[in-house]
Amino acid sequence: MLAAQAEGRKSFEIEAETLGEALHALPVADLLFNERGELNRHLNVYVDGTDARERGGLEGPLAAAREIRIVAMVSGG
Amino acid sequence: MLWGDDDRRRWQAEGPLLEGWGVYHATVDPRDGTLHAAANHVVYGPTVQRSTDTGKTWTRSKQIGLPAESGLTLNATWHIEPGRREDPETLYLGADPGVLFRSDDGGETWEANRGILEHPTREGWFPGAGGMCCHSIQLDPRDRQRMYVGITAAGVFRSDDGGETWIPVNHNVAADFLADPYSEVGQCPHKLLLHPARDRLWQQNHFGVYLSDDHGDSWVRLDGNGLPGGFGFPIMLDPNDPDKAFVIPERGPEYHYSPGGRLTVYRTRDGGDSWEPMADGLPEQAWAAVLREASAYDEESLYFGTQSGSFFALTDGDRWVEAVRHLPPILSVEVAAWSG
């Protein structure tokens, strides 16, 4: 569904220092954050397979990270 | 998208459009044919989408937000009202938490209305079961400066200066869940409509059906005149007759389904002095609920959809036709004429 909002694209190549910078560079950034810049709570983000919260969150440096995955964690199922 | 033929007996369903989004309200801008949708998603949040090709492709508004100093964040988008013909790029958006936005660029960007956002009575507002939604926006076609909003549970507010300032207009409207049931604010309008041809407001409230002929300064309660109860959500009008209105009662605030297991539209033809059932063609047995945006009217007919996914249209002879069934819960119904 997120890809549908990005004209069908499922992946983007982005150079960024931090996770937050990378996510804000996406054309669907408005669907990831609220107006306070907080990540929507039903999203899980993994950096090279590690939960982003264990890597310093949005401020965490990406360093040599190669892959960021955004996963919708729909609650209530 | 449901396409009907001229006699409204045969319909075709197309879609789904905006797949996966909860469309709380969608409407066609009569000025240019653009389709606007208040689209919400549990993961991706609230937004507004618009389409200029009858739903084939969509463009999202840039992020809609409330100013940081408000301390509020946008919870949901609820209702889109196209602006006046003389302001072709202007649209209004009602949203949760009890806020109104205006766009002057055709829905690309939105700015919060300060008069509503910073209203001095806001502390007396509180959310209903569906949140604190601004779900009704009515522009007075006879006075460019006058408009109305309905907010749950804050009440009805009127602006006489183009939206700069707002006064609560809830006199005589019951809010039985409050310590003072006739307080200035805290009422729970479920849907507010202004008749297009006359200064007459109709309101389906949590506690009754009301009419006002003085711009909301006072209201007359009408549901003691033949309705099975005062609770319901949608209301429909007849653009050619301000004395006519149509409601779909539910059993009560804690029982959101048809009273007696009989889905029925009630019509008044005398300004609410009396109501009569219109059930021909509706199911003999149905415990249905019709949401606040899930009804519409035009010059020729009435239309509504149920939470159980049935869409009904009124045909000649006051007979309802279940035009489409087995849809997901129907959140919004609007009608537009397109020649194909």
Coordinates of C-alpha atoms in Angstrom, one line a residue:
Chain A
M1 CA 0.0 0.0 0.0
L2 CA 2.9 2.4 0.7
A3 CA 4.4 1.5 -2.6
A4 CA 1.1 2.4 -4.3
Q5 CA 1.5 5.9 -2.8
A6 CA 4.9 6.1 -4.4
E7 CA 3.7 5.4 -7.9
G8 CA 4.3 1.7 -7.5
R9 CA 8.0 2.0 -6.5
K10 CA 9.0 -0.4 -3.7
S11 CA 12.6 0.7 -3.3
F12 CA 14.7 3.9 -3.4
E13 CA 18.4 4.5 -3.2
I14 CA 19.2 7.3 -0.8
E15 CA 22.3 8.6 0.7
A16 CA 21.8 9.9 4.2
E17 CA 23.7 10.3 7.5
T18 CA 20.8 9.3 9.8
L19 CA 17.7 7.1 9.6
G20 CA 15.5 10.1 10.0
E21 CA 17.2 11.9 7.2
A22 CA 16.7 8.9 4.9
L23 CA 13.0 8.5 5.7
H24 CA 12.3 12.1 5.3
A25 CA 13.9 11.9 1.8
L26 CA 11.2 9.5 0.7
P27 CA 8.2 10.7 -1.4
V28 CA 5.9 9.1 1.1
A29 CA 7.5 10.8 4.2
D30 CA 4.2 12.5 5.0
L31 CA 2.7 9.0 5.5
L32 CA 5.4 7.9 7.9
F33 CA 5.5 10.9 10.3
N34 CA 2.9 13.1 12.0
E35 CA 3.2 16.9 11.9
R36 CA 5.5 16.8 15.0
G37 CA 8.0 14.6 13.2
E38 CA 7.2 11.6 15.2
L39 CA 7.2 8.2 13.4
N40 CA 3.7 6.7 13.1
R41 CA 3.4 4.2 15.9
H42 CA 2.2 1.3 13.8
L43 CA 5.4 1.3 11.7
N44 CA 8.4 -0.9 12.3
V45 CA 11.7 0.1 10.7
Y46 CA 14.6 -2.3 10.3
V47 CA 18.1 -1.2 9.4
D48 CA 20.1 -4.2 8.0
G49 CA 17.7 -6.4 9.9
T50 CA 17.9 -4.7 13.2
D51 CA 15.0 -2.8 14.8
A52 CA 15.8 0.8 14.4
R53 CA 14.9 1.5 18.0
E54 CA 18.0 -0.6 18.9
R55 CA 20.1 1.6 16.7
G56 CA 19.4 5.0 18.1
G57 CA 16.0 5.5 16.5
L58 CA 15.7 8.3 13.9
E59 CA 18.8 10.0 15.1
G60 CA 20.8 6.9 14.8
P61 CA 23.7 7.1 12.3
L62 CA 23.4 4.8 9.3
A63 CA 27.1 4.4 8.9
A64 CA 27.6 1.6 6.4
A65 CA 24.0 0.4 6.5
R66 CA 22.8 -1.0 3.2
E67 CA 19.1 -1.7 3.6
I68 CA 16.2 0.0 5.4
R69 CA 12.9 -1.8 5.5
I70 CA 9.6 -0.2 6.5
V71 CA 7.0 -2.6 7.6
A72 CA 3.4 -1.8 8.5
M73 CA 2.5 -3.4 11.7
V74 CA -1.3 -3.3 11.5
S75 CA -2.7 -3.7 15.0
G76 CA -5.8 -5.5 16.0
G77 CA -5.4 -8.7 14.0
Chain B
M1 CA -17.6 4.1 -7.6
L2 CA -21.2 3.2 -8.3
W3 CA -22.6 4.0 -11.7
G4 CA -26.4 4.1 -12.1
D5 CA -28.6 4.5 -15.1
D6 CA -31.2 7.2 -15.5
D7 CA -34.0 5.4 -13.6
R8 CA -31.5 4.4 -10.8
R9 CA -32.6 0.7 -11.0
R10 CA -29.5 -0.8 -12.5
W11 CA -26.1 0.0 -11.0
Q12 CA -22.5 -1.1 -11.6
A13 CA -19.8 -1.1 -9.0
E14 CA -16.3 -0.1 -10.1
G15 CA -13.1 -0.3 -8.0
P16 CA -12.0 -0.4 -5.3
L17 CA -10.4 3.0 -5.7
L18 CA -7.9 4.2 -3.1
E19 CA -7.6 0.6 -2.1
G20 CA -6.9 0.1 1.6
W21 CA -7.8 3.6 2.7
G22 CA -10.7 4.4 5.1
V23 CA -12.6 7.1 3.1
Y24 CA -14.6 8.9 5.7
H25 CA -16.0 11.3 3.1
A26 CA -15.6 11.7 -0.6
T27 CA -17.2 14.3 -2.8
V28 CA -17.1 15.7 -6.3
D29 CA -16.3 19.4 -6.6
P30 CA -19.2 20.7 -8.7
R31 CA -17.0 23.5 -10.0
D32 CA -14.4 21.4 -11.8
G33 CA -15.3 17.7 -11.4
T34 CA -12.4 17.0 -9.1
L35 CA -13.0 14.1 -6.8
H36 CA -11.7 14.7 -3.2
A37 CA -11.4 12.1 -0.5
A38 CA -10.8 12.4 3.2
A39 CA -8.6 9.3 3.5
N40 CA -7.4 7.7 6.7
H41 CA -5.3 4.7 7.6
V42 CA -4.3 3.2 10.9
V43 CA -0.7 3.0 9.9
Y44 CA -0.2 5.9 7.5
G45 CA -2.5 8.4 9.2
P46 CA -4.9 11.0 7.9
T47 CA -4.6 12.7 4.6
V48 CA -6.7 14.1 1.7
Q49 CA -6.5 12.6 -1.8
R50 CA -7.8 14.1 -5.0
S51 CA -8.4 12.8 -8.5
T52 CA -9.1 14.7 -11.8
D53 CA -9.8 11.5 -13.8
T54 CA -12.8 10.0 -11.8
G55 CA -10.6 8.1 -9.5
K56 CA -8.1 6.4 -11.8
T57 CA -5.1 8.3 -10.4
W58 CA -4.8 10.2 -7.1
T59 CA -2.6 13.0 -5.7
R60 CA -2.1 13.4 -2.0
S61 CA -2.2 16.8 -0.3
K62 CA 1.0 17.9 1.2
Q63 CA 1.2 17.0 4.9
I64 CA -1.8 18.4 6.7
G65 CA -0.8 19.5 10.2
L66 CA -1.7 21.6 13.2
P67 CA 0.6 24.4 14.4
A68 CA 3.0 23.2 17.1
E69 CA 1.8 25.8 19.6
S70 CA -1.7 24.3 19.6
G71 CA -0.3 21.2 21.3
L72 CA -2.7 19.2 19.1
T73 CA -2.0 16.7 16.4
L74 CA -4.3 15.7 13.5
N75 CA -6.1 12.4 14.2
A76 CA -8.3 12.1 11.2
T77 CA -9.7 13.9 8.2
W78 CA -13.5 13.8 8.1
H79 CA -15.3 16.1 5.6
I80 CA -14.4 18.0 2.5
E81 CA -16.6 20.9 1.4
P82 CA -15.9 22.7 -1.9
G83 CA -15.8 26.5 -1.6
R84 CA -17.9 29.1 -3.3
R85 CA -17.9 29.4 -7.1
E86 CA -16.3 32.8 -6.9
D87 CA -13.3 31.2 -5.0
P88 CA -12.6 28.3 -7.4
E89 CA -9.5 27.1 -5.7
T90 CA -10.9 27.1 -2.2
L91 CA -11.9 24.0 -0.2
Y92 CA -12.7 23.4 3.4
L93 CA -11.8 20.3 5.4
G94 CA -13.2 19.3 8.8
A95 CA -11.0 17.1 10.9
D96 CA -10.4 15.5 14.3
P97 CA -9.6 17.0 16.9
G98 CA -12.4 19.5 16.2
V99 CA -10.6 21.5 13.6
L100 CA -11.3 23.2 10.3
F101 CA -8.8 23.7 7.5
R102 CA -9.0 25.9 4.4
S103 CA -7.1 25.3 1.1
D104 CA -6.8 28.1 -1.4
D105 CA -4.8 26.0 -4.0
G106 CA -7.3 23.3 -4.8
G107 CA -6.4 20.9 -2.0
E108 CA -2.6 20.9 -2.3
T109 CA -2.0 22.6 1.0
W110 CA -4.2 23.3 4.0
E111 CA -4.2 25.9 6.8
A112 CA -5.9 25.5 10.1
N113 CA -8.7 28.0 10.9
R114 CA -7.5 29.9 14.0
G115 CA -11.0 30.9 15.1
I116 CA -12.0 27.2 15.6
L117 CA -8.6 26.0 16.7
E118 CA -8.3 28.6 19.4
H119 CA -12.0 28.9 20.3
P120 CA -12.4 30.1 23.9
T121 CA -15.0 27.3 24.6
R122 CA -12.7 24.5 23.4
E123 CA -12.2 23.2 27.0
G124 CA -15.8 22.3 27.0
W125 CA -15.5 20.1 23.9
F126 CA -14.9 16.4 24.1
P127 CA -14.7 13.5 21.7
G128 CA -17.6 11.3 20.8
A129 CA -17.3 7.6 19.9
G130 CA -15.8 8.5 16.6
G131 CA -13.4 11.1 18.0
M132 CA -13.8 14.9 18.1
C133 CA -14.7 15.3 14.5
C134 CA -15.6 18.4 12.5
H135 CA -18.0 16.6 10.2
S136 CA -20.3 19.2 8.8
I137 CA -19.3 22.4 6.9
Q138 CA -22.1 24.5 5.4
L139 CA -21.6 27.7 3.4
D140 CA -24.5 30.0 3.2
P141 CA -25.2 30.7 -0.6
R142 CA -27.0 33.9 0.3
D143 CA -24.3 35.5 2.4
R144 CA -20.7 35.2 1.5
Q145 CA -19.5 35.9 5.0
R146 CA -21.7 33.3 6.7
M147 CA -20.8 29.6 7.3
Y148 CA -21.5 26.9 9.8
V149 CA -19.6 23.9 11.2
G150 CA -20.8 20.9 13.3
I151 CA -18.4 19.3 15.7
T152 CA -18.9 16.2 17.9
A153 CA -19.1 16.9 20.8
A154 CA -18.8 20.6 20.7
G155 CA -21.9 21.7 18.9
V156 CA -22.8 23.9 16.0
F157 CA -20.9 27.1 15.4
R158 CA -21.6 30.0 13.0
S159 CA -19.3 32.5 11.5
D160 CA -20.6 35.8 10.1
D161 CA -17.3 37.1 9.0
G162 CA -16.0 34.6 6.6
G163 CA -14.5 32.2 9.2
E164 CA -12.6 34.7 11.3
T165 CA -14.7 34.3 14.4
W166 CA -17.3 31.7 15.5
I167 CA -20.2 31.8 17.9
P168 CA -21.8 28.6 19.3
V169 CA -25.4 28.3 18.2
N170 CA -26.8 25.5 20.3
H171 CA -29.6 27.3 22.1
N172 CA -32.4 24.8 22.9
V173 CA -30.3 21.8 21.8
A174 CA -30.2 19.0 24.4
A175 CA -26.9 17.5 25.6
D176 CA -28.4 15.1 28.1
F177 CA -25.0 13.6 28.9
L178 CA -23.9 16.9 30.5
A179 CA -24.5 18.2 34.0
D180 CA -26.2 21.2 32.3
P181 CA -28.0 19.7 29.3
Y182 CA -28.5 23.1 27.7
S183 CA -25.0 24.4 28.1
E184 CA -23.4 26.8 25.6
V185 CA -21.2 24.0 24.0
G186 CA -20.7 20.2 24.3
Q187 CA -23.7 19.3 22.1
C188 CA -23.4 16.4 19.8
P189 CA -24.6 17.2 16.3
H190 CA -24.3 14.1 14.1
K191 CA -25.0 15.9 10.8
L192 CA -25.8 19.5 10.0
L193 CA -27.3 20.6 6.7
L194 CA -28.3 24.0 5.4
H195 CA -31.1 24.0 2.9
P196 CA -29.7 25.3 -0.4
A197 CA -32.8 27.5 -1.2
R198 CA -33.8 28.9 2.1
D199 CA -32.2 29.9 5.4
R200 CA -33.2 26.7 7.2
L201 CA -30.8 24.5 9.1
W202 CA -31.6 20.9 9.8
Q203 CA -29.7 18.9 12.4
Q204 CA -29.7 15.2 13.3
N205 CA -28.3 15.3 16.8
H206 CA -27.4 12.6 19.3
F207 CA -30.5 13.8 21.1
G208 CA -33.1 14.5 18.5
V209 CA -33.8 16.1 15.2
Y210 CA -33.8 19.9 15.1
L211 CA -34.6 22.7 12.7
S212 CA -33.6 26.4 12.9
D213 CA -35.0 29.2 10.8
D214 CA -32.9 31.9 12.4
H215 CA -29.3 30.9 11.5
G216 CA -29.0 28.6 14.5
D217 CA -29.9 31.2 17.1
S218 CA -32.7 28.9 18.2
W219 CA -33.7 25.4 17.4
V220 CA -37.0 23.5 17.5
R221 CA -36.9 19.8 18.4
L222 CA -38.9 17.6 16.0
D223 CA -38.5 14.0 16.9
G224 CA -41.5 13.8 19.1
N225 CA -43.7 14.0 16.1
G226 CA -43.8 10.5 14.8
L227 CA -40.2 9.3 14.8
P228 CA -39.5 6.1 16.7
G229 CA -36.6 7.9 18.5
G230 CA -34.3 10.9 18.3
F231 CA -31.1 9.1 17.7
G232 CA -29.5 8.7 14.2
F233 CA -26.7 10.0 12.1
P234 CA -27.6 11.0 8.5
I235 CA -30.1 13.5 7.3
M236 CA -31.2 14.2 3.7
L237 CA -33.1 17.1 2.2
D238 CA -35.1 18.0 -0.9
P239 CA -33.4 20.9 -2.7
N240 CA -36.8 22.0 -4.1
D241 CA -38.8 21.9 -0.8
P242 CA -37.3 23.2 2.4
D243 CA -40.2 21.6 4.4
K244 CA -39.0 18.1 3.5
A245 CA -36.3 16.1 5.3
F246 CA -35.4 12.5 5.7
V247 CA -33.7 10.7 8.6
I248 CA -32.8 7.1 9.4
P249 CA -33.3 6.5 13.1
E250 CA -31.3 4.0 15.2
R251 CA -32.5 2.4 18.4
G252 CA -30.4 4.6 20.6
P253 CA -26.9 5.9 21.6
E254 CA -25.9 2.4 23.0
Y255 CA -27.8 0.5 20.3
H256 CA -26.7 1.4 16.8
Y257 CA -29.1 -0.5 14.7
S258 CA -32.6 -0.1 13.2
P259 CA -35.4 0.0 15.9
G260 CA -37.5 -3.1 15.8
G261 CA -35.1 -4.8 13.3
R262 CA -36.7 -2.8 10.5
L263 CA -34.5 -0.5 8.5
T264 CA -36.7 2.6 7.7
V265 CA -36.2 6.0 6.3
Y266 CA -38.6 8.6 7.8
R267 CA -39.8 11.6 5.8
T268 CA -41.4 14.8 6.9
R269 CA -43.2 17.0 4.3
D270 CA -44.3 19.7 6.8
G271 CA -41.1 20.9 8.4
G272 CA -41.0 18.2 11.0
D273 CA -44.5 18.5 12.3
S274 CA -45.1 14.9 11.3
W275 CA -43.0 12.0 10.0
E276 CA -44.0 9.0 7.9
P277 CA -42.1 5.8 7.2
M278 CA -40.6 5.0 3.8
A279 CA -39.7 1.3 3.9
D280 CA -41.0 0.0 0.6
G281 CA -38.2 -2.0 -0.9
L282 CA -36.1 -2.1 2.2
P283 CA -35.5 -5.5 3.9
E284 CA -38.2 -6.9 6.0
Q285 CA -35.7 -7.6 8.7
A286 CA -32.5 -5.7 9.1
W287 CA -30.5 -4.4 12.0
A288 CA -28.7 -1.8 10.0
A289 CA -26.6 1.3 10.8
V290 CA -26.1 4.2 8.5
L291 CA -23.2 6.4 9.2
R292 CA -23.2 10.2 9.2
E293 CA -21.7 10.7 5.8
A294 CA -23.4 7.7 4.2
S295 CA -26.4 9.4 2.7
A296 CA -26.9 11.8 -0.1
Y297 CA -29.6 13.6 -2.1
D298 CA -30.0 15.4 -5.4
E299 CA -32.8 17.0 -7.4
E300 CA -34.2 13.6 -8.2
S301 CA -33.6 11.1 -5.5
L302 CA -32.1 9.9 -2.2
Y303 CA -29.3 7.5 -1.6
F304 CA -27.7 5.8 1.4
G305 CA -25.4 2.9 2.4
T306 CA -25.3 0.7 5.4
Q307 CA -22.4 -0.4 7.6
S308 CA -23.2 -3.9 6.4
G309 CA -22.4 -2.9 2.9
S310 CA -25.7 -2.4 1.1
F311 CA -26.4 0.6 -1.1
F312 CA -29.9 1.8 -1.6
A313 CA -31.4 4.3 -4.1
L314 CA -34.9 5.6 -4.1
T315 CA -36.7 5.0 -7.4
D316 CA -40.0 6.3 -8.8
G317 CA -43.0 5.4 -6.6
D318 CA -41.0 5.9 -3.4
R319 CA -39.6 2.5 -3.7
W320 CA -36.0 1.7 -2.6
V321 CA -33.8 -0.5 -4.6
E322 CA -30.9 -2.3 -3.0
A323 CA -28.6 -1.4 -5.9
V324 CA -25.3 -3.0 -4.6
R325 CA -24.7 -5.3 -1.7
H326 CA -21.7 -7.1 0.0
L327 CA -19.5 -4.0 0.0
P328 CA -17.3 -3.3 3.0
P329 CA -18.8 -0.9 5.5
I330 CA -20.1 2.1 3.6
L331 CA -18.6 5.3 5.2
S332 CA -19.6 7.9 2.7
V333 CA -22.1 8.4 -0.1
E334 CA -22.2 11.4 -2.4
V335 CA -24.0 11.7 -5.7
A336 CA -22.8 13.5 -8.8
A337 CA -23.9 13.5 -12.4
W338 CA -21.4 12.5 -15.1
S339 CA -22.3 12.1 -18.7
G340 CA -20.6 9.1 -20.2

